[in-house]
PDB file of C-alpha atoms and ligand atoms in Angstrom:
ATOM      1  CA  MET L   7     135.336 259.844  31.684  1.00  0.00           C
ATOM      2  CA  LYS L   8     138.804 258.458  30.935  1.00  0.00           C
ATOM      3  CA  ASN L   9     140.300 261.577  32.509  1.00  0.00           C
ATOM      4  CA  ILE L  10     138.288 261.108  35.689  1.00  0.00           C
ATOM      5  CA  ILE L  11     139.394 257.456  35.987  1.00  0.00           C
ATOM      6  CA  PHE L  12     143.013 258.535  35.405  1.00  0.00           C
ATOM      7  CA  ILE L  13     142.777 261.209  38.115  1.00  0.00           C
ATOM      8  CA  LEU L  14     141.173 258.759  40.557  1.00  0.00           C
ATOM      9  CA  LEU L  15     143.845 256.130  39.886  1.00  0.00           C
ATOM     10  CA  THR L  16     146.618 258.709  40.318  1.00  0.00           C
ATOM     11  CA  LEU L  17     145.080 259.881  43.597  1.00  0.00           C
ATOM     12  CA  LEU L  18     144.809 256.286  44.817  1.00  0.00           C
ATOM     13  CA  ALA L  19     148.426 255.540  43.856  1.00  0.00           C
ATOM     14  CA  SER L  20     149.725 258.679  45.533  1.00  0.00           C
ATOM     15  CA  THR L  21     147.832 257.825  48.746  1.00  0.00           C
ATOM     16  CA  THR L  22     149.445 254.370  48.827  1.00  0.00           C
ATOM     17  CA  VAL L  23     152.894 255.747  48.124  1.00  0.00           C
ATOM     18  CA  TYR L  24     152.410 258.422  50.781  1.00  0.00           C
ATOM     19  CA  SER L  25     151.673 255.851  53.498  1.00  0.00           C
ATOM     20  CA  MET L  26     154.955 254.008  52.801  1.00  0.00           C
ATOM     21  CA  ASP L  27     156.806 257.249  52.267  1.00  0.00           C
ATOM     22  CA  LEU L  28     159.419 257.206  54.981  1.00  0.00           C
ATOM     23  CA  THR L  29     162.863 258.610  54.347  1.00  0.00           C
ATOM     24  CA  ASP L  30     165.908 256.360  54.752  1.00  0.00           C
ATOM     25  CA  THR L  31     166.884 258.448  57.752  1.00  0.00           C
ATOM     26  CA  GLN L  32     163.486 257.887  59.378  1.00  0.00           C
ATOM     27  CA  VAL L  33     163.741 254.118  58.806  1.00  0.00           C
ATOM     28  CA  LYS L  34     167.305 253.999  60.181  1.00  0.00           C
ATOM     29  CA  ASN L  35     166.307 256.068  63.193  1.00  0.00           C
ATOM     30  CA  LEU L  36     163.308 253.852  63.945  1.00  0.00           C
ATOM     31  CA  VAL L  37     165.411 250.692  63.696  1.00  0.00           C
ATOM     32  CA  LYS L  38     168.098 252.238  65.924  1.00  0.00           C
ATOM     33  CA  ASN L  39     165.472 253.116  68.534  1.00  0.00           C
ATOM     34  CA  ALA L  40     163.987 249.598  68.399  1.00  0.00           C
ATOM     35  CA  GLN L  41     167.498 248.116  68.820  1.00  0.00           C
ATOM     36  CA  GLU L  42     167.979 250.347  71.841  1.00  0.00           C
ATOM     37  CA  ALA L  43     164.554 249.410  73.281  1.00  0.00           C
ATOM     38  CA  ARG L  44     165.309 245.703  72.783  1.00  0.00           C
ATOM     39  CA  LEU L  45     168.180 245.962  75.250  1.00  0.00           C
ATOM     40  CA  LYS L  46     165.634 246.952  77.927  1.00  0.00           C
ATOM     41  CA  ALA L  47     163.475 243.845  77.369  1.00  0.00           C
ATOM     42  CA  TYR L  48     162.428 241.927  80.469  1.00  0.00           C
ATOM     43  CA  ALA L  49     162.392 238.402  79.047  1.00  0.00           C
ATOM     44  CA  PRO L  50     163.790 236.007  81.676  1.00  0.00           C
ATOM     45  CA  TYR L  51     161.455 233.146  80.629  1.00  0.00           C
ATOM     46  CA  SER L  52     161.719 233.063  76.837  1.00  0.00           C
ATOM     47  CA  THR L  53     164.984 235.038  76.621  1.00  0.00           C
ATOM     48  CA  TYR L  54     163.556 236.289  73.307  1.00  0.00           C
ATOM     49  CA  GLN L  55     164.147 240.027  73.499  1.00  0.00           C
ATOM     50  CA  VAL L  56     161.992 242.333  71.387  1.00  0.00           C
ATOM     51  CA  GLY L  57     162.290 246.078  70.864  1.00  0.00           C
ATOM     52  CA  ALA L  58     159.839 248.388  69.128  1.00  0.00           C
ATOM     53  CA  ALA L  59     159.873 252.045  68.138  1.00  0.00           C
ATOM     54  CA  LEU L  60     156.767 253.949  67.138  1.00  0.00           C
ATOM     55  CA  LEU L  61     156.802 257.079  64.973  1.00  0.00           C
ATOM     56  CA  SER L  62     154.143 259.509  66.109  1.00  0.00           C
ATOM     57  CA  GLU L  63     152.624 262.044  63.694  1.00  0.00           C
ATOM     58  CA  ASP L  64     154.362 264.856  65.605  1.00  0.00           C
ATOM     59  CA  GLY L  65     157.745 263.272  64.782  1.00  0.00           C
ATOM     60  CA  GLN L  66     158.398 261.851  68.233  1.00  0.00           C
ATOM     61  CA  ILE L  67     159.664 258.277  68.596  1.00  0.00           C
ATOM     62  CA  ILE L  68     158.292 256.162  71.442  1.00  0.00           C
ATOM     63  CA  GLN L  69     160.109 252.981  72.437  1.00  0.00           C
ATOM     64  CA  GLY L  70     158.696 249.746  73.833  1.00  0.00           C
ATOM     65  CA  CYS L  71     160.060 246.345  74.861  1.00  0.00           C
ATOM     66  CA  ASN L  72     158.531 243.020  75.813  1.00  0.00           C
ATOM     67  CA  VAL L  73     157.786 242.622  79.508  1.00  0.00           C
ATOM     68  CA  GLU L  74     157.299 239.011  80.586  1.00  0.00           C
ATOM     69  CA  ASN L  75     155.656 237.714  83.735  1.00  0.00           C
ATOM     70  CA  ALA L  76     155.972 234.586  85.872  1.00  0.00           C
ATOM     71  CA  SER L  77     152.344 233.859  85.019  1.00  0.00           C
ATOM     72  CA  TYR L  78     153.350 233.837  81.320  1.00  0.00           C
ATOM     73  CA  GLY L  79     149.955 234.948  79.960  1.00  0.00           C
ATOM     74  CA  LEU L  80     150.392 238.452  81.352  1.00  0.00           C
ATOM     75  CA  THR L  81     153.388 239.074  79.116  1.00  0.00           C
ATOM     76  CA  ASN L  82     153.200 242.279  77.107  1.00  0.00           C
ATOM     77  CA  CYS L  83     154.785 242.421  73.661  1.00  0.00           C
ATOM     78  CA  ALA L  84     157.168 245.206  72.644  1.00  0.00           C
ATOM     79  CA  GLU L  85     154.827 246.648  70.007  1.00  0.00           C
ATOM     80  CA  ARG L  86     151.932 246.906  72.450  1.00  0.00           C
ATOM     81  CA  SER L  87     154.213 248.356  75.147  1.00  0.00           C
ATOM     82  CA  ALA L  88     155.202 251.133  72.726  1.00  0.00           C
ATOM     83  CA  ILE L  89     151.620 251.846  71.682  1.00  0.00           C
ATOM     84  CA  PHE L  90     150.255 251.823  75.236  1.00  0.00           C
ATOM     85  CA  SER L  91     153.057 254.168  76.367  1.00  0.00           C
ATOM     86  CA  ALA L  92     152.367 256.528  73.481  1.00  0.00           C
ATOM     87  CA  VAL L  93     148.622 256.596  74.128  1.00  0.00           C
ATOM     88  CA  SER L  94     149.330 257.264  77.807  1.00  0.00           C
ATOM     89  CA  MET L  95     151.398 260.246  76.665  1.00  0.00           C
ATOM     90  CA  GLY L  96     148.345 261.583  74.813  1.00  0.00           C
ATOM     91  CA  LYS L  97     149.346 260.442  71.314  1.00  0.00           C
ATOM     92  CA  LYS L  98     146.981 258.578  69.015  1.00  0.00           C
ATOM     93  CA  ASN L  99     148.250 259.184  65.471  1.00  0.00           C
ATOM     94  CA  PHE L 100     151.097 257.002  64.303  1.00  0.00           C
ATOM     95  CA  GLN L 101     152.852 256.662  60.969  1.00  0.00           C
ATOM     96  CA  ALA L 102     155.198 253.720  61.448  1.00  0.00           C
ATOM     97  CA  ILE L 103     156.527 251.126  63.862  1.00  0.00           C
ATOM     98  CA  SER L 104     159.767 249.161  63.767  1.00  0.00           C
ATOM     99  CA  VAL L 105     160.308 245.829  65.503  1.00  0.00           C
ATOM    100  CA  VAL L 106     163.711 244.309  66.214  1.00  0.00           C
ATOM    101  CA  THR L 107     164.370 240.703  67.233  1.00  0.00           C
ATOM    102  CA  LYS L 108     167.391 238.423  66.919  1.00  0.00           C
ATOM    103  CA  ASP L 109     165.922 236.696  63.834  1.00  0.00           C
ATOM    104  CA  GLY L 110     163.704 239.351  62.234  1.00  0.00           C
ATOM    105  CA  GLY L 111     160.493 237.842  63.639  1.00  0.00           C
ATOM    106  CA  SER L 112     157.162 239.267  62.526  1.00  0.00           C
ATOM    107  CA  PRO L 113     154.649 240.918  64.930  1.00  0.00           C
ATOM    108  CA  CYS L 114     152.215 238.494  66.577  1.00  0.00           C
ATOM    109  CA  GLY L 115     148.493 238.509  65.836  1.00  0.00           C
ATOM    110  CA  ALA L 116     147.556 240.406  68.999  1.00  0.00           C
ATOM    111  CA  CYS L 117     149.993 243.208  68.163  1.00  0.00           C
ATOM    112  CA  ARG L 118     148.728 243.394  64.577  1.00  0.00           C
ATOM    113  CA  GLN L 119     145.206 243.868  65.929  1.00  0.00           C
ATOM    114  CA  VAL L 120     146.342 246.633  68.308  1.00  0.00           C
ATOM    115  CA  ILE L 121     148.316 248.411  65.556  1.00  0.00           C
ATOM    116  CA  ASN L 122     145.209 248.216  63.337  1.00  0.00           C
ATOM    117  CA  GLU L 123     143.189 250.041  66.000  1.00  0.00           C
ATOM    118  CA  PHE L 124     145.253 253.187  65.431  1.00  0.00           C
ATOM    119  CA  ASN L 125     146.170 253.051  61.747  1.00  0.00           C
ATOM    120  CA  PRO L 126     145.569 250.228  59.266  1.00  0.00           C
ATOM    121  CA  ASP L 127     148.038 251.949  56.927  1.00  0.00           C
ATOM    122  CA  MET L 128     150.820 252.065  59.493  1.00  0.00           C
ATOM    123  CA  VAL L 129     154.193 251.078  58.024  1.00  0.00           C
ATOM    124  CA  VAL L 130     155.709 248.123  59.862  1.00  0.00           C
ATOM    125  CA  ILE L 131     159.477 247.765  59.600  1.00  0.00           C
ATOM    126  CA  ILE L 132     160.830 244.389  60.684  1.00  0.00           C
ATOM    127  CA  ALA L 133     164.544 244.113  61.385  1.00  0.00           C
ATOM    128  CA  LYS L 134     167.158 241.832  62.901  1.00  0.00           C
ATOM    129  CA  GLU L 135     169.268 242.674  65.931  1.00  0.00           C
ATOM    130  CA  ASP L 136     172.113 243.946  63.725  1.00  0.00           C
ATOM    131  CA  GLY L 137     169.701 246.422  62.119  1.00  0.00           C
ATOM    132  CA  THR L 138     169.167 244.567  58.827  1.00  0.00           C
ATOM    133  CA  VAL L 139     165.654 245.336  57.586  1.00  0.00           C
ATOM    134  CA  VAL L 140     163.933 242.101  56.502  1.00  0.00           C
ATOM    135  CA  ALA L 141     160.512 243.553  55.639  1.00  0.00           C
ATOM    136  CA  LYS L 142     158.681 246.857  55.263  1.00  0.00           C
ATOM    137  CA  LYS L 143     154.935 246.407  54.918  1.00  0.00           C
ATOM    138  CA  THR L 144     151.698 248.132  55.785  1.00  0.00           C
ATOM    139  CA  LEU L 145     149.622 246.735  58.615  1.00  0.00           C
ATOM    140  CA  ARG L 146     146.871 246.160  56.022  1.00  0.00           C
ATOM    141  CA  GLU L 147     149.192 243.674  54.290  1.00  0.00           C
ATOM    142  CA  LEU L 148     149.966 241.916  57.569  1.00  0.00           C
ATOM    143  CA  LEU L 149     146.324 241.837  58.699  1.00  0.00           C
ATOM    144  CA  PRO L 150     143.974 241.941  55.716  1.00  0.00           C
ATOM    145  CA  GLU L 151     140.221 242.388  56.234  1.00  0.00           C
ATOM    146  CA  ALA L 152     140.790 243.400  59.841  1.00  0.00           C
ATOM    147  CA  PHE L 153     138.036 243.872  62.360  1.00  0.00           C
ATOM    148  CA  GLY L 154     138.373 247.351  63.785  1.00  0.00           C
ATOM    149  CA  PRO L 155     136.798 250.571  65.042  1.00  0.00           C
ATOM    150  CA  LYS L 156     134.835 250.972  61.807  1.00  0.00           C
ATOM    151  CA  ASN L 157     132.806 247.875  62.660  1.00  0.00           C
ATOM    152  CA  LEU L 158     131.577 249.487  65.855  1.00  0.00           C
ATOM    153  CA  GLN L 159     130.773 252.920  64.467  1.00  0.00           C
ATOM    154  CA  ASP L 160     127.022 252.290  64.322  1.00  0.00           C
ATOM    155  CA  THR L 161     126.820 250.544  67.668  1.00  0.00           C
ATOM    156  CA  ILE L 162     128.228 253.318  69.821  1.00  0.00           C
ATOM    157  CA  GLU L 163     124.753 254.794  70.468  1.00  0.00           C
ATOM    158  CA  CYS L 164     123.583 251.346  71.609  1.00  0.00           C
ATOM    159  CA  THR L 165     126.233 251.150  74.341  1.00  0.00           C
ATOM    160  CA  PRO L 166     124.270 250.735  77.580  1.00  0.00           C
ATOM    161  CA  LYS L 167     124.304 253.903  79.696  1.00  0.00           C
ATOM    162  CA  LYS L 168     125.004 253.661  83.415  1.00  0.00           C
TER     163      LYS L 168
HETATM  164  N1  THU U 218     156.892 239.068  71.509  1.00  0.00           N
HETATM  165  C1  THU U 218     156.853 240.419  71.257  1.00  0.00           C
HETATM  166  O1  THU U 218     157.324 241.238  72.043  1.00  0.00           O
HETATM  167  N2  THU U 218     156.283 240.815  70.097  1.00  0.00           N
HETATM  168  C2  THU U 218     155.734 239.988  69.169  1.00  0.00           C
HETATM  169  O2  THU U 218     155.127 240.456  68.210  1.00  0.00           O
HETATM  170  C3  THU U 218     155.906 238.543  69.306  1.00  0.00           C
HETATM  171  C4  THU U 218     156.357 238.064  70.642  1.00  0.00           C
HETATM  172  C5  THU U 218     157.495 238.629  72.781  1.00  0.00           C
HETATM  173  C6  THU U 218     156.524 238.051  73.783  1.00  0.00           C
HETATM  174  C7  THU U 218     157.432 237.173  74.599  1.00  0.00           C
HETATM  175  O3  THU U 218     158.027 237.958  75.616  1.00  0.00           O
HETATM  176  C8  THU U 218     158.527 236.741  73.642  1.00  0.00           C
HETATM  177  O4  THU U 218     158.447 237.609  72.526  1.00  0.00           O
HETATM  178  C9  THU U 218     158.417 235.304  73.181  1.00  0.00           C
HETATM  179  O5  THU U 218     157.158 235.046  72.710  1.00  0.00           O
END
């Protein structure tokens, strides 16, 4: 019995470690890409430029920046820009995302929810404009007890047909 508990605990620990298991080079590369994306931000209203870089399971990095709008509410955040671009490219499996702002700001609630849609264990790297990493967390830590696809699994058959 003890052995089984030990094996289960080891398996659980290794799963957790695996999800945060990015090499230094991968982290640096993601931050560099987010810095680069930040320079493309369209933020004439807030002037708060945000860059994001998403690491896809196939190793590709997809950049995104915030795109503001004169009607304010239509603004799209950098993280969501990156995810929507990646999905439009046919990618749906992501390992990590980095976000760069001038002050190391954390992803907003809407972006946390969208990241959760694709991988609750996604590693989120938060950095300042000079590349200093201020936090490296899983999405689960940033958005505990999230509502997500799992909540709708049983309702799919109930979706009204046309
Ligand atoms: N912004 C992002 O791009 N990501 C976030 O997670 C927080 C906020 C953008 C939206 C807006 O263009 C600017 O930052 C100020 O809110």
